[in-house]
């Protein structure tokens, strides 16, 4: 296929768009791949659409290779199935809800577990029908709180979502393993630099849920890796190592002190050390102090505008050397929502003394106390004494105050111990490309899927759910592979394999260019042909770099000597005799990555 730049629906931009912060977003807009239609909603221009289709095909081939059957659900869905799973409400503000003309509730699908489960229930009834893996490549809608970085986090995006249904847990393990391999093949084929991370806390079993993260500084996910071992996990999944409980007998009494000059953790530590305090024979450190972060929590509601959330006060106790990690807290509380307490909340609840909140007042006033796992029974803390300018020392958990629930909410720090003696943790940033998840029977039970097993008894199949962000993948490729001149697509994904530019006014050069693109086309390559007559060679070269096809053939200065210049995007440039250009390009494309 030949596409002429003189005809292609494209305007490249020399300037970065004002709303773009990350390189992939800037380049995809400047190179005319996408155009913003609304925040987090993008139009795919011809170059962009071809690229998405190519990515889709890689995903499709690998899904087909593990026996997945492609189908397609609507994006516009009725409320009822999502009511059955409770997600109509639990999805909270992220769900796009709408009404049809008769007033019936509808939604735009954020993910389709419900629909697949219901289809299997309606169509299958015997164990002989299982296992089955179904998938779709579908437009998803999520009213993201912070759409960001162009198509990297959109409100409309393309996802490949697949679902496995097995009659046994071993079957699910196999389906999961097959998906894991398929995902590795997909990301390897696309040449993405990625890591596989544990995604849910150990309680669910190590391999039950993993995320594939592209390593990238602009990523919103933080993940950890062990210095001595292969442990890797999303920070949301890191489980704090719980110290041993200490006896509450024989510990010194709690003591209240006046601390007027100590409003922060640092000044509090300074005060304690100046006062000559010690912990186990050493100086007092920030980790000996306890922060009481006041929050409020609420069950999600389906319509934020009509229904008032019923907020309840709560608190999270965290060692003073750590910040509250709101993403970890969110993951721990989900689907319950939270906000930090506002000034009004403090005013309304007189027992909350700002800057000096302590666990005791929380306990006495019935505020739910969540705590970091380090706040074990018998641990002693320096913390607020619930009165202005007063702190208390030796406040012992399980003796002087009670924890209602332990929770993972404290930040993970570089150098924290890794599990199983694998050294310490390092922190890196990544972008979630895909997620594989052993869902189990949550949906099949909610939908009452009953299948007759070998013995004629009813049994409930178990499910896996597996997603890949197809349009996000395109942004990730742009992010990981660009340079300061423009995009640089891998061969499989590039909208065109070869960019041919005529950069010589000689009519013979144009003729030779046409001949070259025809021959490349005959050989089955997709070619972009820069045949624009009145555009300078400099602009053509710049555009070729910006658009990012893996190989360019230039009919320029050397053409008078019968030579064509071949450029590998981001690599070497060399000349070949004109009659060898086709063979050489075919070879490059064949070998290309
Ligand atoms: P994130 O944590 O990035 O919001 P998620 O956990 O909500 O992702 P899943 O529900 O597991 O994601 O969706 C499967 C895949 O869909 C993700 O791995 C990601 O690649 C992609 N994806 C999710 N949300 C978006 C979005 N807003 N824009 C583009 N791709 C997305
Ligand atoms: Mg999300």
XYZ file of C-alpha atoms and ligand atoms in Angstrom:
625
model
C 0.000 0.000 0.000
C 1.262 3.432 -0.935
C 0.201 6.610 0.827
C 1.325 9.938 -0.567
C 2.221 12.657 1.879
C 0.845 15.171 -0.607
C -2.579 13.607 0.002
C -2.402 12.268 3.552
C -4.732 13.952 6.036
C -1.927 15.327 8.182
C -0.551 18.597 9.540
C 2.596 18.284 11.563
C 3.259 20.921 14.218
C 6.620 22.463 15.011
C 5.482 23.591 18.466
C 4.532 21.418 21.396
C 0.832 21.593 22.312
C 0.294 23.764 25.373
C -1.511 21.105 27.407
C 1.089 18.370 26.910
C 3.621 17.554 29.584
C 5.073 14.189 28.686
C 7.100 13.515 25.524
C 4.788 10.861 24.063
C 1.803 13.193 24.279
C 3.686 16.090 22.676
C 5.022 13.945 19.865
C 1.806 12.100 19.068
C 0.017 15.432 18.693
C 2.847 17.148 16.815
C 3.269 14.228 14.425
C -0.442 14.181 13.654
C -1.341 10.823 15.187
C -4.032 12.082 17.557
C -6.068 15.199 18.203
C -7.790 16.166 21.400
C -11.585 16.231 21.225
C -12.189 16.850 24.956
C -10.136 16.240 28.110
C -9.022 12.600 28.022
C -10.841 11.985 24.730
C -8.903 11.768 21.476
C -9.546 11.495 17.784
C -7.397 9.011 15.896
C -6.000 10.545 12.721
C -4.973 8.247 9.844
C -1.407 7.650 11.045
C -2.536 7.021 14.608
C -5.337 4.696 13.611
C -3.013 2.551 11.500
C -0.645 2.289 14.455
C -3.393 1.255 16.903
C -4.611 -1.347 14.426
C -1.115 -2.818 14.204
C -0.863 -3.055 17.977
C -4.319 -4.630 18.099
C -3.159 -7.234 15.620
C -0.174 -8.263 17.701
C -2.465 -8.607 20.711
C -5.076 -10.477 18.661
C -2.568 -12.955 17.229
C -1.222 -13.842 20.652
C -4.692 -14.143 22.167
C -5.785 -16.404 19.315
C -2.610 -18.428 19.821
C -3.703 -19.383 23.353
C -7.137 -20.343 22.150
C -8.956 -17.110 22.949
C -12.136 -16.528 20.934
C -12.754 -12.970 19.913
C -16.203 -11.459 20.271
C -17.546 -7.987 20.857
C -19.930 -6.671 23.468
C -21.584 -3.291 23.179
C -19.997 -0.365 24.998
C -23.460 0.992 25.834
C -24.843 -1.308 28.501
C -27.895 -1.773 30.702
C -27.656 -1.189 34.419
C -28.961 -4.566 35.631
C -25.874 -6.763 35.237
C -23.781 -4.122 36.978
C -26.386 -3.934 39.691
C -26.051 -7.695 40.206
C -22.313 -7.380 40.799
C -22.724 -4.208 42.868
C -20.416 -2.313 40.557
C -23.157 0.111 39.489
C -22.478 1.659 42.899
C -18.962 0.506 43.717
C -17.465 2.002 40.603
C -18.286 5.395 42.067
C -17.601 8.543 40.061
C -15.476 6.699 37.492
C -18.540 5.206 35.839
C -20.201 7.063 32.973
C -23.923 6.680 33.727
C -26.718 7.857 31.468
C -30.437 7.438 30.902
C -32.261 6.426 27.760
C -35.419 8.239 26.564
C -37.625 6.024 28.704
C -35.650 6.879 31.765
C -33.868 3.528 32.049
C -30.372 3.628 33.522
C -27.526 2.800 31.182
C -23.761 2.944 31.410
C -20.720 3.054 29.184
C -18.703 -0.059 29.951
C -15.534 0.457 32.010
C -14.776 -3.296 31.829
C -17.020 -6.235 31.000
C -16.785 -9.039 33.598
C -20.545 -8.925 34.079
C -21.381 -9.269 30.395
C -19.036 -12.195 29.774
C -20.237 -14.002 32.891
C -23.845 -13.576 31.877
C -23.171 -14.767 28.331
C -21.479 -17.930 29.620
C -24.350 -18.528 32.021
C -26.936 -18.149 29.263
C -25.152 -20.260 26.677
C -23.344 -23.021 28.579
C -24.603 -25.629 31.027
C -22.268 -28.632 31.006
C -18.689 -29.149 32.198
C -17.975 -30.432 28.673
C -18.202 -26.854 27.427
C -15.263 -25.818 29.596
C -12.633 -24.432 29.738
C -13.332 -21.436 27.561
C -11.425 -18.194 27.022
C -13.230 -15.253 25.458
C -11.911 -11.846 24.617
C -12.694 -8.587 22.931
C -10.828 -5.500 21.809
C -13.231 -2.833 22.868
C -13.574 0.864 23.594
C -13.849 1.449 27.327
C -15.130 4.460 29.207
C -13.978 5.651 32.602
C -14.527 9.109 33.961
C -10.990 9.247 35.349
C -10.389 11.811 38.047
C -7.210 12.963 36.352
C -7.061 12.142 32.645
C -3.444 12.628 31.779
C -0.714 12.522 29.205
C -2.909 12.167 26.145
C -3.934 8.615 25.400
C -1.824 7.274 28.261
C -4.738 7.836 30.638
C -7.838 8.624 28.667
C -11.507 8.687 29.543
C -12.174 6.741 26.339
C -9.585 4.109 25.483
C -9.180 0.745 23.828
C -8.652 -2.310 25.981
C -8.189 -5.940 25.187
C -10.067 -7.730 27.909
C -10.223 -11.483 28.170
C -11.899 -13.822 30.587
C -11.212 -17.476 31.272
C -13.806 -19.847 32.661
C -12.664 -23.130 34.204
C -14.396 -25.791 36.252
C -11.407 -26.350 38.545
C -8.848 -24.255 40.384
C -6.068 -26.120 38.576
C -7.721 -25.187 35.305
C -7.696 -21.550 36.334
C -3.994 -21.807 37.172
C -3.377 -23.087 33.651
C -5.472 -20.396 31.995
C -3.646 -17.798 34.044
C -0.238 -19.196 33.110
C -1.185 -19.221 29.425
C -2.221 -15.581 29.589
C 0.975 -14.676 31.386
C 3.012 -16.223 28.575
C 0.871 -14.543 25.907
C 1.425 -11.189 27.591
C 5.165 -11.770 27.681
C 5.104 -12.584 23.974
C 3.057 -9.490 23.183
C 5.302 -7.096 25.089
C 8.464 -8.798 23.814
C 7.262 -8.556 20.227
C 6.545 -4.879 20.722
C 9.991 -4.349 22.187
C 8.731 -2.832 25.436
C 10.957 -2.594 28.491
C 8.746 -3.988 31.260
C 8.603 -5.796 34.588
C 6.063 -8.225 35.989
C 4.965 -7.140 39.443
C 2.836 -8.688 42.114
C -0.333 -6.690 42.222
C -2.292 -7.707 45.252
C -1.198 -8.332 48.764
C 0.157 -11.716 49.772
C -3.114 -12.666 51.417
C -4.499 -13.555 47.995
C -1.593 -15.815 47.087
C 1.546 -14.782 45.276
C 0.585 -15.375 41.668
C -3.096 -14.570 41.851
C -2.662 -11.133 40.395
C 0.192 -9.567 38.491
C 0.705 -6.328 36.632
C 2.921 -5.756 33.644
C 4.562 -2.379 34.140
C 6.486 -0.473 31.498
C 9.505 1.113 33.092
C 9.099 4.850 32.651
C 9.839 8.002 34.601
C 6.492 9.469 33.625
C 4.600 6.483 35.039
C 2.028 6.973 37.758
C 2.668 3.615 39.367
C 5.509 3.102 41.760
C 6.862 -0.387 42.048
C 9.575 -2.001 44.110
C 12.284 -4.468 43.273
C 14.397 -6.501 45.656
C 18.154 -5.947 45.531
C 18.872 -9.671 46.037
C 16.129 -11.658 44.393
C 13.374 -11.549 41.836
C 10.667 -10.052 44.032
C 8.926 -7.144 42.306
C 5.628 -5.612 43.322
C 3.439 -2.621 42.847
C 3.787 -0.454 45.994
C 0.096 -1.011 46.585
C 0.849 -4.713 47.018
C 3.836 -4.413 49.318
C 3.104 -5.945 52.684
C 4.789 -4.388 55.687
C 6.861 -6.767 57.738
C 5.263 -6.849 61.128
C 7.622 -6.487 64.088
C 7.187 -8.842 67.018
C 4.667 -7.920 69.657
C 6.122 -6.680 72.915
C 4.842 -7.367 76.361
C 2.791 -4.544 77.815
C 3.883 -5.498 81.302
C 6.728 -3.534 82.876
C 6.695 -0.735 80.333
C 7.012 2.726 81.828
C 3.849 4.773 82.313
C 2.729 7.112 79.595
C 3.676 10.670 80.414
C 2.291 13.946 79.112
C 4.771 16.758 78.413
C 4.435 20.375 77.515
C 6.101 20.812 74.087
C 5.361 24.363 72.943
C 8.112 24.623 70.345
C 7.482 21.265 68.685
C 4.792 21.474 66.041
C 6.507 19.134 63.541
C 7.948 15.609 63.717
C 11.488 17.003 63.362
C 11.092 19.507 66.166
C 9.394 16.859 68.302
C 12.358 14.500 67.855
C 14.716 17.363 68.676
C 12.745 18.152 71.812
C 12.786 14.493 72.935
C 16.532 14.204 72.482
C 17.193 17.495 74.261
C 15.048 16.228 77.105
C 17.413 13.227 77.278
C 14.911 10.596 76.237
C 16.090 7.280 74.818
C 14.540 4.283 73.089
C 16.228 0.922 73.735
C 19.419 2.768 74.651
C 19.596 4.925 71.526
C 18.518 8.422 70.594
C 14.919 9.090 69.667
C 14.176 8.963 65.934
C 11.245 10.036 63.817
C 10.163 6.391 63.591
C 9.508 6.449 67.356
C 6.828 9.068 66.899
C 3.305 8.398 65.734
C 1.283 10.550 63.369
C -2.483 10.416 63.682
C -3.866 11.331 60.286
C -7.550 12.173 60.475
C -9.583 11.099 57.466
C -13.202 10.448 56.688
C -14.564 7.437 54.870
C -17.778 6.707 53.002
C -19.409 3.949 51.032
C -19.463 4.828 47.326
C -22.734 6.143 45.905
C -24.036 5.712 42.378
C -24.847 9.346 41.763
C -22.616 11.825 43.486
C -24.911 14.741 42.774
C -28.178 13.331 44.019
C -26.972 11.368 46.967
C -25.005 12.793 49.821
C -22.205 10.559 50.895
C -22.386 9.631 54.525
C -18.946 10.498 55.741
C -17.614 8.971 58.905
C -14.577 10.183 60.755
C -11.602 7.802 60.956
C -7.887 8.020 61.587
C -4.759 6.334 60.309
C -1.790 5.915 62.641
C 1.558 5.984 60.902
C 5.145 6.067 62.200
C 6.431 9.652 62.053
C 9.249 8.921 59.585
C 6.755 7.998 56.878
C 4.195 9.870 54.838
C 0.687 8.626 54.238
C 0.624 7.061 50.769
C -2.846 7.907 49.527
C -2.739 5.309 46.743
C -1.893 2.551 49.209
C -4.615 3.745 51.518
C -7.078 3.862 48.636
C -6.177 0.314 47.587
C -6.542 -0.908 51.172
C -9.935 0.704 51.723
C -11.470 -0.009 48.320
C -14.377 0.217 47.529
C -14.768 2.480 50.565
C -13.775 6.029 49.617
C -11.821 8.461 51.742
C -10.815 12.100 52.026
C -8.459 13.851 54.384
C -10.384 15.617 57.129
C -11.035 19.278 56.374
C -10.714 22.288 58.670
C -14.467 22.120 59.096
C -14.244 18.527 60.268
C -11.743 19.621 62.886
C -13.971 22.490 63.975
C -17.023 20.286 64.157
C -15.233 17.753 66.361
C -13.803 19.641 69.289
C -11.807 16.650 70.547
C -9.560 16.850 67.465
C -6.752 19.223 68.390
C -5.000 20.074 65.168
C -1.317 19.164 65.256
C -1.762 17.309 68.563
C -4.248 14.570 67.729
C -3.511 11.422 69.689
C -4.977 7.918 69.650
C -6.636 8.307 73.010
C -9.167 10.949 71.999
C -9.908 8.892 68.894
C -10.651 5.814 70.992
C -12.750 7.713 73.507
C -14.840 9.403 70.844
C -15.552 6.272 68.849
C -13.449 7.216 65.843
C -12.367 4.152 63.889
C -8.609 3.753 64.238
C -6.685 2.199 61.371
C -2.980 1.673 61.982
C 0.187 0.751 60.181
C 1.217 -2.834 61.030
C 4.264 -1.518 62.911
C 1.908 -0.228 65.603
C 1.863 -3.757 67.086
C 0.654 -4.564 70.526
C 3.225 -3.401 73.032
C 4.898 -0.837 70.757
C 5.500 2.499 72.548
C 5.114 5.872 70.866
C 5.630 9.580 71.228
C 2.489 11.206 69.910
C -0.068 13.959 70.340
C -1.726 14.315 73.748
C -5.004 15.808 72.455
C -4.269 19.222 73.944
C -2.533 22.242 72.414
C 1.258 22.130 72.732
C 1.263 18.769 74.480
C 2.711 15.441 73.537
C 2.707 12.138 75.301
C 5.574 9.662 75.550
C 5.456 5.897 76.127
C 1.955 5.587 74.824
C 1.702 1.829 74.409
C -0.506 0.125 71.830
C -2.852 -2.372 73.446
C -2.403 -0.741 76.835
C -3.084 2.972 76.388
C -4.941 2.824 73.107
C -6.556 0.313 70.769
C -6.226 -0.249 67.043
C -9.452 -1.212 65.268
C -7.870 -2.416 62.045
C -4.372 -2.756 60.625
C -3.936 -1.287 57.190
C -1.283 -0.764 54.523
C -1.205 2.987 54.086
C 2.307 4.166 54.956
C 4.702 5.040 52.168
C 7.270 2.437 51.118
C 10.809 3.765 51.274
C 13.913 2.916 49.305
C 15.958 0.613 51.519
C 12.994 -0.980 53.328
C 13.560 -4.709 53.847
C 12.461 -6.975 50.982
C 10.465 -10.105 51.842
C 12.099 -13.509 52.274
C 15.521 -12.049 52.948
C 15.890 -10.745 49.385
C 17.857 -7.708 50.518
C 16.218 -4.311 50.408
C 13.731 -2.588 48.163
C 14.474 -0.114 45.401
C 11.752 2.125 44.040
C 11.023 2.650 40.364
C 8.270 4.202 38.300
C 6.179 2.478 35.705
C 3.085 2.548 33.559
C 0.602 -0.300 33.885
C 0.348 -2.042 30.513
C -1.683 -4.986 31.553
C -3.112 -6.847 34.471
C -3.767 -10.566 34.891
C -5.981 -11.596 37.725
C -7.394 -14.801 39.172
C -10.852 -13.524 39.925
C -12.201 -16.786 41.248
C -15.939 -17.218 41.678
C -16.908 -13.682 42.619
C -18.847 -13.013 39.423
C -19.971 -16.536 38.659
C -21.497 -16.680 42.123
C -23.041 -13.230 41.865
C -24.686 -14.338 38.613
C -25.509 -17.780 39.961
C -23.780 -19.644 37.125
C -24.573 -23.333 37.643
C -22.847 -25.931 35.518
C -23.389 -29.691 35.660
C -20.130 -31.448 36.492
C -19.042 -35.004 35.591
C -21.188 -36.428 38.376
C -24.266 -34.518 37.356
C -23.865 -32.137 40.295
C -24.091 -28.396 40.053
C -20.798 -26.526 40.200
C -19.751 -22.919 39.821
C -16.961 -22.181 37.327
C -13.982 -20.063 38.328
C -12.806 -17.061 36.355
C -9.722 -15.153 35.381
C -9.778 -11.614 34.062
C -6.991 -10.193 31.936
C -6.623 -6.689 30.481
C -4.231 -4.845 28.215
C -4.450 -1.137 27.459
C -4.114 -1.123 23.670
C -4.144 2.629 23.141
C -1.999 3.070 26.226
C 0.523 0.683 24.653
C 0.862 3.053 21.734
C 1.677 5.924 24.100
C 4.130 3.720 26.002
C 5.947 2.822 22.790
C 6.155 6.514 21.947
C 7.393 7.218 25.453
C 10.068 4.531 25.581
C 11.363 4.855 22.039
C 11.324 8.510 20.999
C 14.344 10.782 20.689
C 14.611 14.566 20.516
C 13.700 14.506 16.833
C 10.537 12.489 17.009
C 8.887 9.089 17.173
C 10.630 5.815 16.447
C 8.251 2.907 15.913
C 9.141 -0.753 16.008
C 8.651 -2.382 12.597
C 5.567 -4.380 13.586
C 3.756 -1.330 14.850
C 4.869 1.413 12.448
C 1.968 2.716 10.337
C 4.285 2.438 7.330
C 7.454 0.405 7.150
C 9.339 2.678 4.772
C 9.244 6.429 4.329
C 10.416 7.375 0.844
C 11.309 11.040 0.318
C 12.211 12.733 -2.912
C 14.585 15.529 -1.948
C 15.965 16.478 -5.322
C 14.356 18.844 -7.842
C 15.447 16.664 -10.744
C 12.402 15.166 -12.487
C 14.300 11.903 -12.820
C 14.496 11.677 -9.023
C 10.702 11.921 -8.779
C 10.359 9.233 -11.445
C 12.804 6.993 -9.614
C 10.948 7.663 -6.367
C 7.687 6.542 -7.931
C 9.341 3.437 -9.285
C 10.843 2.628 -5.887
C 7.537 2.947 -4.033
C 5.797 0.810 -6.655
C 8.385 -1.902 -6.257
C 8.215 -1.764 -2.476
C 4.452 -1.963 -2.718
C 4.680 -4.968 -5.047
C 6.932 -6.600 -2.465
C 4.139 -6.154 0.088
C 5.523 -3.261 2.112
C 3.432 -0.349 3.329
C 5.076 2.802 2.068
C 4.708 6.461 2.926
C 5.812 8.519 -0.054
C 6.888 12.117 0.470
C 6.162 13.362 -3.027
C 5.392 16.946 -1.997
C 6.777 19.093 -4.812
C 7.373 22.415 -3.088
C 8.679 21.303 0.266
C 12.385 21.729 1.058
C 14.606 18.696 1.735
C 15.222 19.999 5.280
C 11.521 19.998 6.113
C 11.069 16.562 4.553
C 13.896 15.127 6.654
C 12.498 16.691 9.804
C 9.043 15.291 9.089
C 10.477 11.837 8.394
C 12.121 11.890 11.811
C 9.075 13.265 13.555
C 6.692 10.689 12.034
C 9.037 7.903 13.037
C 8.869 5.186 10.352
C 11.652 2.668 11.012
C 13.337 3.106 7.619
C 13.639 6.001 5.198
C 14.862 6.006 1.621
C 16.003 9.413 0.381
C 16.383 10.325 -3.250
C 18.571 13.331 -2.636
C 21.979 14.627 -3.607
C 23.546 11.241 -4.214
C 20.846 10.394 -6.705
C 22.830 11.991 -9.545
C 25.425 9.250 -8.882
C 22.700 6.614 -9.048
C 22.527 6.180 -5.282
C 19.738 6.159 -2.756
C 20.355 7.018 0.870
C 18.867 4.631 3.417
C 18.301 5.819 6.967
C 17.520 3.601 9.891
C 15.470 5.720 12.299
C 17.667 6.333 15.315
C 20.517 4.369 13.718
C 22.925 4.485 10.808
C 22.647 6.088 7.389
C 24.231 4.629 4.270
C 23.996 4.744 0.489
C 23.106 1.903 -1.873
C 22.948 1.782 -5.660
C 19.407 2.637 -6.702
C 18.711 -0.821 -8.093
C 19.603 -2.466 -4.787
C 17.418 -0.290 -2.592
C 14.347 -2.564 -2.663
C 16.246 -5.677 -1.662
C 18.107 -3.873 1.063
C 14.893 -2.381 2.489
C 13.156 -5.748 2.406
C 16.049 -7.219 4.323
C 15.964 -4.420 6.893
C 12.221 -4.795 7.410
C 12.545 -8.555 7.758
C 15.247 -8.261 10.386
C 13.907 -5.135 11.957
C 12.781 -4.676 15.505
P -4.738 2.231 36.289
O -4.259 1.799 37.630
O -3.650 2.711 35.382
O -5.934 3.137 36.352
P -6.466 -0.026 36.183
O -5.961 -0.832 37.300
O -7.656 0.810 36.362
O -5.264 0.901 35.611
P -7.497 -2.268 34.676
O -8.868 -2.006 35.136
O -6.780 -3.469 35.156
O -6.609 -0.971 34.908
O -7.509 -2.221 33.085
C -6.668 -3.030 32.259
C -5.701 -2.182 31.459
O -6.356 -1.107 30.778
C -4.659 -1.491 32.306
O -3.599 -2.362 32.580
C -4.229 -0.336 31.411
O -3.233 -0.752 30.492
C -5.485 -0.001 30.653
N -6.138 1.213 31.184
C -6.811 1.346 32.346
N -7.279 2.592 32.484
C -6.895 3.277 31.378
C -7.086 4.618 30.928
N -7.777 5.495 31.651
N -6.549 4.982 29.730
C -5.862 4.092 28.982
N -5.657 2.815 29.359
C -6.164 2.397 30.538
Mg -7.864 2.812 36.769
